[in-house]
C-alpha cells in the first residue's frame, strides 16, 4: 500500500496546493491513506475546525500538528471530538485531544498514526517522545502492525536518533516542522521508511512560508514583525511510503515535490 505524508501546510496557498494536488496524487499512486501536517494551515499559525474539515474533504485522512497546535483557541473542543486530528502524544495527559489513532481505510486496512514533538530547540517542555512512542505502540499493536509517525522536531540529530530507535517497530517516520525538505529518504536496516523532513506545502518564495521582507527586517532590527503568509511559487512537499500490508515493512520511499 502507498501512504502519502504531506509536509506542513501553510495558510491559504498551502490549502490551495492540497486541494489541487492531493486528489491527483491519490489517483496517480493509488494511495491507501493521506496524512498531512496542518499546524500552520490557518493563516500560517494553528488550525481551526472549518479548515480541518476543508482538508478532510480534499482527501486528507489524518491530520497531524506540532508546536503551533494551541495558536487558535477554536480548536480545543474540536480536538477532543476529532480523533483524526492529532496533537503530539507527548504533551501532558491533561492536554485536550489525542496523540495517536488507528484509522480503518476504505479498503479495510488498519493503520496507526502517531504524532510526536521533539524537545531540542522546541519551546515546549514536553514528555520524552521516545518513551511516548513506546507507550503508544503498546496500544496500537493490539490492532495493527502498520504504523506511521510524524515526528515534529527541529534538530536533525533528534529525528535521526528517533528513526533508529523505532526501526523495525514502526512502518515509517517522516519529520515535519522545519519546512525544508531533506534529501535523506531511506529504508533503515530493520525495515522502517524514513525521511528527516517532508518539507512545506505552501509558498516557496518565502522564508519558510512567511513574507521574506518581514523576516529579513526582523533579522536586521530584532523587532517582532506582523505574521504574513507569502503568496508566490506555491507547491506541495511530502513523501510516499510503499508498505507491505502483511509485515508493515517499508519497501520504497519516494520524496514528492510538486508545484501548482
Ligand atoms: Fe512546528
Ligand atoms: Fe510548521
PDB file of C-alpha atoms and ligand atoms in Angstrom:
ATOM      1  CA  UNK A   1       0.000   0.000   0.000  1.00  0.00           C
ATOM      2  CA  UNK A   2       1.048   3.579  -0.625  1.00  0.00           C
ATOM      3  CA  UNK A   3       0.746   6.241   2.064  1.00  0.00           C
ATOM      4  CA  UNK A   4       1.307   9.947   1.352  1.00  0.00           C
ATOM      5  CA  UNK A   5       2.599  12.176   4.144  1.00  0.00           C
ATOM      6  CA  UNK A   6       2.314  15.899   3.420  1.00  0.00           C
ATOM      7  CA  UNK A   7       4.729  18.458   4.949  1.00  0.00           C
ATOM      8  CA  UNK A   8       3.444  21.439   6.986  1.00  0.00           C
ATOM      9  CA  UNK A   9       0.554  23.112   5.133  1.00  0.00           C
ATOM     10  CA  UNK A  10       0.987  26.901   5.369  1.00  0.00           C
ATOM     11  CA  UNK A  11      -2.036  29.216   5.068  1.00  0.00           C
ATOM     12  CA  UNK A  12      -4.336  29.630   2.089  1.00  0.00           C
ATOM     13  CA  UNK A  13      -1.607  28.954  -0.514  1.00  0.00           C
ATOM     14  CA  UNK A  14      -0.832  25.645   1.208  1.00  0.00           C
ATOM     15  CA  UNK A  15      -4.515  24.700   1.302  1.00  0.00           C
ATOM     16  CA  UNK A  16      -4.856  25.579  -2.400  1.00  0.00           C
ATOM     17  CA  UNK A  17      -1.908  23.277  -3.151  1.00  0.00           C
ATOM     18  CA  UNK A  18      -3.554  20.446  -1.188  1.00  0.00           C
ATOM     19  CA  UNK A  19      -6.898  20.944  -2.958  1.00  0.00           C
ATOM     20  CA  UNK A  20      -5.251  20.858  -6.380  1.00  0.00           C
ATOM     21  CA  UNK A  21      -2.544  18.242  -5.875  1.00  0.00           C
ATOM     22  CA  UNK A  22      -3.706  15.700  -3.251  1.00  0.00           C
ATOM     23  CA  UNK A  23      -6.582  14.313  -5.385  1.00  0.00           C
ATOM     24  CA  UNK A  24      -4.134  13.949  -8.304  1.00  0.00           C
ATOM     25  CA  UNK A  25      -1.596  12.128  -6.123  1.00  0.00           C
ATOM     26  CA  UNK A  26      -4.325   9.828  -4.744  1.00  0.00           C
ATOM     27  CA  UNK A  27      -5.145   8.788  -8.277  1.00  0.00           C
ATOM     28  CA  UNK A  28      -1.583   8.575  -9.622  1.00  0.00           C
ATOM     29  CA  UNK A  29      -0.263   6.488  -6.710  1.00  0.00           C
ATOM     30  CA  UNK A  30      -3.452   4.640  -5.701  1.00  0.00           C
ATOM     31  CA  UNK A  31      -2.993   5.971  -2.173  1.00  0.00           C
ATOM     32  CA  UNK A  32      -4.370   3.972   0.750  1.00  0.00           C
ATOM     33  CA  UNK A  33      -4.039   6.873   3.180  1.00  0.00           C
ATOM     34  CA  UNK A  34      -3.100  10.572   3.243  1.00  0.00           C
ATOM     35  CA  UNK A  35      -1.583  12.097   6.377  1.00  0.00           C
ATOM     36  CA  UNK A  36      -0.956  15.854   6.436  1.00  0.00           C
ATOM     37  CA  UNK A  37       0.673  18.160   8.956  1.00  0.00           C
ATOM     38  CA  UNK A  38      -1.674  21.117   9.464  1.00  0.00           C
ATOM     39  CA  UNK A  39      -0.066  23.085  12.298  1.00  0.00           C
ATOM     40  CA  UNK A  40       0.265  26.189  10.046  1.00  0.00           C
ATOM     41  CA  UNK A  41      -2.862  25.738   7.928  1.00  0.00           C
ATOM     42  CA  UNK A  42      -4.902  28.586   9.475  1.00  0.00           C
ATOM     43  CA  UNK A  43      -3.271  31.879   8.455  1.00  0.00           C
ATOM     44  CA  UNK A  44       0.190  30.341   8.956  1.00  0.00           C
ATOM     45  CA  UNK A  45      -0.319  29.514  12.649  1.00  0.00           C
ATOM     46  CA  UNK A  46      -2.597  26.844  14.078  1.00  0.00           C
ATOM     47  CA  UNK A  47      -5.658  25.049  12.799  1.00  0.00           C
ATOM     48  CA  UNK A  48      -9.416  25.724  13.132  1.00  0.00           C
ATOM     49  CA  UNK A  49     -12.341  23.272  12.729  1.00  0.00           C
ATOM     50  CA  UNK A  50     -13.541  24.763   9.392  1.00  0.00           C
ATOM     51  CA  UNK A  51     -10.101  24.373   7.810  1.00  0.00           C
ATOM     52  CA  UNK A  52      -9.637  20.866   9.195  1.00  0.00           C
ATOM     53  CA  UNK A  53     -12.962  19.881   7.585  1.00  0.00           C
ATOM     54  CA  UNK A  54     -11.857  21.515   4.317  1.00  0.00           C
ATOM     55  CA  UNK A  55      -8.650  19.452   4.319  1.00  0.00           C
ATOM     56  CA  UNK A  56     -10.520  16.215   5.111  1.00  0.00           C
ATOM     57  CA  UNK A  57     -12.770  16.930   2.114  1.00  0.00           C
ATOM     58  CA  UNK A  58      -9.685  17.319  -0.145  1.00  0.00           C
ATOM     59  CA  UNK A  59      -8.656  13.719   0.615  1.00  0.00           C
ATOM     60  CA  UNK A  60      -6.562  14.067   3.780  1.00  0.00           C
ATOM     61  CA  UNK A  61      -7.473  11.240   6.185  1.00  0.00           C
ATOM     62  CA  UNK A  62      -5.413  12.012   9.290  1.00  0.00           C
ATOM     63  CA  UNK A  63      -4.166  15.490  10.256  1.00  0.00           C
ATOM     64  CA  UNK A  64      -1.100  15.934  12.463  1.00  0.00           C
ATOM     65  CA  UNK A  65       0.215  19.057  14.172  1.00  0.00           C
ATOM     66  CA  UNK A  66       3.096  20.283  16.348  1.00  0.00           C
ATOM     67  CA  UNK A  67       4.200  23.281  18.381  1.00  0.00           C
ATOM     68  CA  UNK A  68       1.567  25.568  16.763  1.00  0.00           C
ATOM     69  CA  UNK A  69      -1.354  23.397  17.860  1.00  0.00           C
ATOM     70  CA  UNK A  70      -2.587  25.856  20.542  1.00  0.00           C
ATOM     71  CA  UNK A  71      -2.336  29.017  18.380  1.00  0.00           C
ATOM     72  CA  UNK A  72      -6.093  29.090  17.590  1.00  0.00           C
ATOM     73  CA  UNK A  73      -8.310  28.515  20.627  1.00  0.00           C
ATOM     74  CA  UNK A  74     -11.293  27.446  18.477  1.00  0.00           C
ATOM     75  CA  UNK A  75      -9.629  24.068  18.034  1.00  0.00           C
ATOM     76  CA  UNK A  76      -9.622  22.988  21.686  1.00  0.00           C
ATOM     77  CA  UNK A  77     -13.090  21.360  21.876  1.00  0.00           C
ATOM     78  CA  UNK A  78     -12.830  20.119  18.294  1.00  0.00           C
ATOM     79  CA  UNK A  79      -9.640  18.205  19.166  1.00  0.00           C
ATOM     80  CA  UNK A  80     -11.458  16.105  21.760  1.00  0.00           C
ATOM     81  CA  UNK A  81     -14.232  15.274  19.281  1.00  0.00           C
ATOM     82  CA  UNK A  82     -11.960  14.578  16.281  1.00  0.00           C
ATOM     83  CA  UNK A  83      -9.573  11.651  16.762  1.00  0.00           C
ATOM     84  CA  UNK A  84      -8.287  12.057  13.180  1.00  0.00           C
ATOM     85  CA  UNK A  85      -6.858  15.492  14.101  1.00  0.00           C
ATOM     86  CA  UNK A  86      -3.864  14.724  16.298  1.00  0.00           C
ATOM     87  CA  UNK A  87      -1.779  16.790  18.685  1.00  0.00           C
ATOM     88  CA  UNK A  88       1.622  15.497  19.839  1.00  0.00           C
ATOM     89  CA  UNK A  89       1.250  12.377  22.008  1.00  0.00           C
ATOM     90  CA  UNK A  90       3.979  13.531  24.393  1.00  0.00           C
ATOM     91  CA  UNK A  91       2.024  16.524  25.693  1.00  0.00           C
ATOM     92  CA  UNK A  92       0.771  16.112  29.290  1.00  0.00           C
ATOM     93  CA  UNK A  93      -2.213  13.772  29.564  1.00  0.00           C
ATOM     94  CA  UNK A  94      -4.454  16.681  30.669  1.00  0.00           C
ATOM     95  CA  UNK A  95      -3.978  18.415  27.289  1.00  0.00           C
ATOM     96  CA  UNK A  96      -7.055  18.230  25.019  1.00  0.00           C
ATOM     97  CA  UNK A  97      -7.145  15.843  22.074  1.00  0.00           C
ATOM     98  CA  UNK A  98      -5.416  12.633  21.055  1.00  0.00           C
ATOM     99  CA  UNK A  99      -1.791  11.865  20.219  1.00  0.00           C
ATOM    100  CA  UNK A 100      -2.367   8.767  18.119  1.00  0.00           C
ATOM    101  CA  UNK A 101      -5.169   6.996  16.290  1.00  0.00           C
ATOM    102  CA  UNK A 102      -5.805   3.761  14.409  1.00  0.00           C
ATOM    103  CA  UNK A 103      -7.770   4.513  11.266  1.00  0.00           C
ATOM    104  CA  UNK A 104      -9.504   1.962   9.084  1.00  0.00           C
ATOM    105  CA  UNK A 105      -9.196   2.789   5.379  1.00  0.00           C
ATOM    106  CA  UNK A 106     -11.928   2.404   2.740  1.00  0.00           C
ATOM    107  CA  UNK A 107     -10.393  -0.978   1.810  1.00  0.00           C
ATOM    108  CA  UNK A 108     -10.486  -2.109   5.437  1.00  0.00           C
ATOM    109  CA  UNK A 109      -6.788  -1.727   6.286  1.00  0.00           C
ATOM    110  CA  UNK A 110      -5.950  -0.592   9.809  1.00  0.00           C
ATOM    111  CA  UNK A 111      -3.162   1.975  10.087  1.00  0.00           C
ATOM    112  CA  UNK A 112      -1.865   3.579  13.278  1.00  0.00           C
ATOM    113  CA  UNK A 113      -0.706   7.204  13.136  1.00  0.00           C
ATOM    114  CA  UNK A 114       1.338   8.773  15.941  1.00  0.00           C
ATOM    115  CA  UNK A 115       2.207  12.467  16.295  1.00  0.00           C
ATOM    116  CA  UNK A 116       5.173  13.468  18.476  1.00  0.00           C
ATOM    117  CA  UNK A 117       7.015  16.692  19.284  1.00  0.00           C
ATOM    118  CA  UNK A 118      10.795  16.899  19.613  1.00  0.00           C
ATOM    119  CA  UNK A 119      12.475  18.546  22.592  1.00  0.00           C
ATOM    120  CA  UNK A 120      15.632  20.074  21.077  1.00  0.00           C
ATOM    121  CA  UNK A 121      15.180  23.804  20.186  1.00  0.00           C
ATOM    122  CA  UNK A 122      11.403  23.497  20.753  1.00  0.00           C
ATOM    123  CA  UNK A 123       9.585  25.935  23.041  1.00  0.00           C
ATOM    124  CA  UNK A 124       7.551  23.352  25.000  1.00  0.00           C
ATOM    125  CA  UNK A 125       8.814  21.152  27.817  1.00  0.00           C
ATOM    126  CA  UNK A 126       7.025  18.002  26.775  1.00  0.00           C
ATOM    127  CA  UNK A 127       7.359  14.426  27.976  1.00  0.00           C
ATOM    128  CA  UNK A 128      10.012  12.264  26.324  1.00  0.00           C
ATOM    129  CA  UNK A 129       8.956  11.419  22.734  1.00  0.00           C
ATOM    130  CA  UNK A 130      10.960   8.167  22.840  1.00  0.00           C
ATOM    131  CA  UNK A 131       9.033   6.976  25.896  1.00  0.00           C
ATOM    132  CA  UNK A 132       5.760   8.241  24.418  1.00  0.00           C
ATOM    133  CA  UNK A 133       6.146   6.238  21.209  1.00  0.00           C
ATOM    134  CA  UNK A 134       6.781   3.023  23.156  1.00  0.00           C
ATOM    135  CA  UNK A 135       3.624   3.623  25.195  1.00  0.00           C
ATOM    136  CA  UNK A 136       1.515   4.419  22.110  1.00  0.00           C
ATOM    137  CA  UNK A 137       2.793   1.332  20.257  1.00  0.00           C
ATOM    138  CA  UNK A 138       1.692  -0.996  23.065  1.00  0.00           C
ATOM    139  CA  UNK A 139      -1.901   0.120  22.418  1.00  0.00           C
ATOM    140  CA  UNK A 140      -1.670   0.304  18.617  1.00  0.00           C
ATOM    141  CA  UNK A 141      -0.160  -3.214  18.242  1.00  0.00           C
ATOM    142  CA  UNK A 142      -3.429  -4.664  19.564  1.00  0.00           C
ATOM    143  CA  UNK A 143      -4.976  -3.552  16.275  1.00  0.00           C
ATOM    144  CA  UNK A 144      -2.243  -3.303  13.637  1.00  0.00           C
ATOM    145  CA  UNK A 145       1.468  -3.518  12.794  1.00  0.00           C
ATOM    146  CA  UNK A 146       1.227  -0.766  10.183  1.00  0.00           C
ATOM    147  CA  UNK A 147       2.232   2.430  11.969  1.00  0.00           C
ATOM    148  CA  UNK A 148       3.333   5.855  10.689  1.00  0.00           C
ATOM    149  CA  UNK A 149       4.929   8.522  12.891  1.00  0.00           C
ATOM    150  CA  UNK A 150       5.028  12.274  12.271  1.00  0.00           C
ATOM    151  CA  UNK A 151       7.986  13.388  14.403  1.00  0.00           C
ATOM    152  CA  UNK A 152       7.644  17.160  14.539  1.00  0.00           C
ATOM    153  CA  UNK A 153      11.088  18.396  15.532  1.00  0.00           C
ATOM    154  CA  UNK A 154      13.759  20.970  14.752  1.00  0.00           C
ATOM    155  CA  UNK A 155      17.061  19.124  15.207  1.00  0.00           C
ATOM    156  CA  UNK A 156      18.078  16.644  12.515  1.00  0.00           C
ATOM    157  CA  UNK A 157      20.045  14.662  15.123  1.00  0.00           C
ATOM    158  CA  UNK A 158      16.970  14.158  17.300  1.00  0.00           C
ATOM    159  CA  UNK A 159      14.946  12.961  14.315  1.00  0.00           C
ATOM    160  CA  UNK A 160      17.662  10.601  13.066  1.00  0.00           C
ATOM    161  CA  UNK A 161      18.160   9.116  16.564  1.00  0.00           C
ATOM    162  CA  UNK A 162      14.391   8.672  16.833  1.00  0.00           C
ATOM    163  CA  UNK A 163      14.277   6.937  13.440  1.00  0.00           C
ATOM    164  CA  UNK A 164      16.861   4.391  14.577  1.00  0.00           C
ATOM    165  CA  UNK A 165      15.092   3.966  17.931  1.00  0.00           C
ATOM    166  CA  UNK A 166      11.864   2.921  16.227  1.00  0.00           C
ATOM    167  CA  UNK A 167      13.491   0.997  13.350  1.00  0.00           C
ATOM    168  CA  UNK A 168      11.629  -2.287  12.989  1.00  0.00           C
ATOM    169  CA  UNK A 169       8.914  -1.100  15.407  1.00  0.00           C
ATOM    170  CA  UNK A 170       7.021   1.226  13.033  1.00  0.00           C
ATOM    171  CA  UNK A 171       6.461   1.208   9.267  1.00  0.00           C
ATOM    172  CA  UNK A 172       7.700   4.732   8.633  1.00  0.00           C
ATOM    173  CA  UNK A 173       8.792   8.021  10.213  1.00  0.00           C
ATOM    174  CA  UNK A 174       8.514  11.372   8.490  1.00  0.00           C
ATOM    175  CA  UNK A 175       9.790  14.557  10.074  1.00  0.00           C
ATOM    176  CA  UNK A 176       7.993  17.901   9.972  1.00  0.00           C
ATOM    177  CA  UNK A 177       8.459  21.429  11.437  1.00  0.00           C
ATOM    178  CA  UNK A 178      11.491  22.871   9.602  1.00  0.00           C
ATOM    179  CA  UNK A 179       9.501  23.489   6.383  1.00  0.00           C
ATOM    180  CA  UNK A 180      12.590  22.476   4.384  1.00  0.00           C
ATOM    181  CA  UNK A 181      12.606  19.066   2.706  1.00  0.00           C
ATOM    182  CA  UNK A 182      15.669  16.910   3.325  1.00  0.00           C
ATOM    183  CA  UNK A 183      17.064  14.511   0.703  1.00  0.00           C
ATOM    184  CA  UNK A 184      17.886  11.619   3.050  1.00  0.00           C
ATOM    185  CA  UNK A 185      14.982   9.291   2.292  1.00  0.00           C
ATOM    186  CA  UNK A 186      15.901   5.723   3.157  1.00  0.00           C
ATOM    187  CA  UNK A 187      14.816   2.381   4.498  1.00  0.00           C
ATOM    188  CA  UNK A 188      16.512   1.781   7.854  1.00  0.00           C
ATOM    189  CA  UNK A 189      18.182  -1.630   8.485  1.00  0.00           C
ATOM    190  CA  UNK A 190      15.118  -3.233  10.121  1.00  0.00           C
ATOM    191  CA  UNK A 191      12.612  -2.001   7.513  1.00  0.00           C
ATOM    192  CA  UNK A 192      11.366   1.392   8.719  1.00  0.00           C
ATOM    193  CA  UNK A 193      10.933   4.008   5.983  1.00  0.00           C
ATOM    194  CA  UNK A 194      12.493   7.318   6.968  1.00  0.00           C
ATOM    195  CA  UNK A 195      12.755  10.976   5.870  1.00  0.00           C
ATOM    196  CA  UNK A 196      14.158  13.629   8.245  1.00  0.00           C
ATOM    197  CA  UNK A 197      11.779  16.340   6.972  1.00  0.00           C
ATOM    198  CA  UNK A 198       8.951  16.184   4.464  1.00  0.00           C
ATOM    199  CA  UNK A 199       9.195  19.949   3.821  1.00  0.00           C
ATOM    200  CA  UNK A 200       6.424  22.515   3.376  1.00  0.00           C
ATOM    201  CA  UNK A 201       3.209  22.790   1.419  1.00  0.00           C
ATOM    202  CA  UNK A 202       2.726  26.455   0.645  1.00  0.00           C
ATOM    203  CA  UNK A 203       4.546  29.439  -0.889  1.00  0.00           C
ATOM    204  CA  UNK A 204       8.188  28.580  -1.622  1.00  0.00           C
ATOM    205  CA  UNK A 205       9.174  32.179  -2.499  1.00  0.00           C
ATOM    206  CA  UNK A 206       9.301  32.997   1.216  1.00  0.00           C
ATOM    207  CA  UNK A 207      11.210  32.328   4.413  1.00  0.00           C
ATOM    208  CA  UNK A 208       9.642  29.020   5.489  1.00  0.00           C
ATOM    209  CA  UNK A 209       6.219  30.275   4.346  1.00  0.00           C
ATOM    210  CA  UNK A 210       6.287  33.859   5.574  1.00  0.00           C
ATOM    211  CA  UNK A 211       6.879  37.040   3.528  1.00  0.00           C
ATOM    212  CA  UNK A 212      10.639  37.221   3.105  1.00  0.00           C
ATOM    213  CA  UNK A 213      10.832  41.055   3.506  1.00  0.00           C
ATOM    214  CA  UNK A 214       9.302  40.819   7.008  1.00  0.00           C
ATOM    215  CA  UNK A 215      11.701  38.134   8.133  1.00  0.00           C
ATOM    216  CA  UNK A 216      14.772  39.932   6.756  1.00  0.00           C
ATOM    217  CA  UNK A 217      13.615  43.099   8.560  1.00  0.00           C
ATOM    218  CA  UNK A 218      13.337  41.144  11.788  1.00  0.00           C
ATOM    219  CA  UNK A 219      16.873  39.831  11.443  1.00  0.00           C
ATOM    220  CA  UNK A 220      18.107  43.388  10.741  1.00  0.00           C
ATOM    221  CA  UNK A 221      16.262  45.074  13.610  1.00  0.00           C
ATOM    222  CA  UNK A 222      15.156  42.314  16.066  1.00  0.00           C
ATOM    223  CA  UNK A 223      11.676  43.964  16.084  1.00  0.00           C
ATOM    224  CA  UNK A 224       8.889  41.330  16.031  1.00  0.00           C
ATOM    225  CA  UNK A 225       7.025  41.540  12.747  1.00  0.00           C
ATOM    226  CA  UNK A 226       3.475  41.102  11.586  1.00  0.00           C
ATOM    227  CA  UNK A 227       2.763  37.470  10.691  1.00  0.00           C
ATOM    228  CA  UNK A 228       2.076  37.398   6.934  1.00  0.00           C
ATOM    229  CA  UNK A 229       1.927  34.316   4.745  1.00  0.00           C
ATOM    230  CA  UNK A 230       3.741  34.724   1.392  1.00  0.00           C
ATOM    231  CA  UNK A 231       1.857  34.094  -1.853  1.00  0.00           C
ATOM    232  CA  UNK A 232       4.239  33.155  -4.666  1.00  0.00           C
ATOM    233  CA  UNK A 233       5.617  29.888  -6.072  1.00  0.00           C
ATOM    234  CA  UNK A 234       3.125  27.568  -4.395  1.00  0.00           C
ATOM    235  CA  UNK A 235       3.538  23.818  -4.180  1.00  0.00           C
ATOM    236  CA  UNK A 236       3.354  20.638  -2.149  1.00  0.00           C
ATOM    237  CA  UNK A 237       6.171  18.769  -0.422  1.00  0.00           C
ATOM    238  CA  UNK A 238       5.794  15.309   1.032  1.00  0.00           C
ATOM    239  CA  UNK A 239       6.779  11.677   0.883  1.00  0.00           C
ATOM    240  CA  UNK A 240       5.113   8.438  -0.219  1.00  0.00           C
ATOM    241  CA  UNK A 241       5.948   5.241   1.661  1.00  0.00           C
ATOM    242  CA  UNK A 242       5.194   1.915  -0.008  1.00  0.00           C
ATOM    243  CA  UNK A 243       4.452  -0.581   2.763  1.00  0.00           C
ATOM    244  CA  UNK A 244       3.985  -4.353   2.751  1.00  0.00           C
ATOM    245  CA  UNK A 245       0.432  -4.887   4.099  1.00  0.00           C
ATOM    246  CA  UNK A 246       1.310  -8.138   5.844  1.00  0.00           C
ATOM    247  CA  UNK A 247       4.560  -7.239   7.625  1.00  0.00           C
ATOM    248  CA  UNK A 248       4.240  -3.462   7.959  1.00  0.00           C
ATOM    249  CA  UNK A 249       7.741  -3.084   6.478  1.00  0.00           C
ATOM    250  CA  UNK A 250       8.516  -0.251   4.039  1.00  0.00           C
ATOM    251  CA  UNK A 251       9.742  -1.333   0.618  1.00  0.00           C
ATOM    252  CA  UNK A 252      10.047   2.055  -1.109  1.00  0.00           C
ATOM    253  CA  UNK A 253      10.362   5.736  -0.134  1.00  0.00           C
ATOM    254  CA  UNK A 254       9.540   8.404  -2.715  1.00  0.00           C
ATOM    255  CA  UNK A 255      10.013  12.111  -1.992  1.00  0.00           C
ATOM    256  CA  UNK A 256       7.360  14.367  -3.524  1.00  0.00           C
ATOM    257  CA  UNK A 257       7.888  17.965  -4.691  1.00  0.00           C
ATOM    258  CA  UNK A 258       5.084  19.397  -6.840  1.00  0.00           C
ATOM    259  CA  UNK A 259       4.333  22.952  -7.972  1.00  0.00           C
ATOM    260  CA  UNK A 260       0.851  24.274  -8.687  1.00  0.00           C
TER     261      UNK A 260
HETATM  262 FE1  LIG B   1       6.330  23.457  14.067  1.00  0.00          FE
HETATM  263 FE1  LIG B   2       5.315  24.222  10.767  1.00  0.00          FE
END
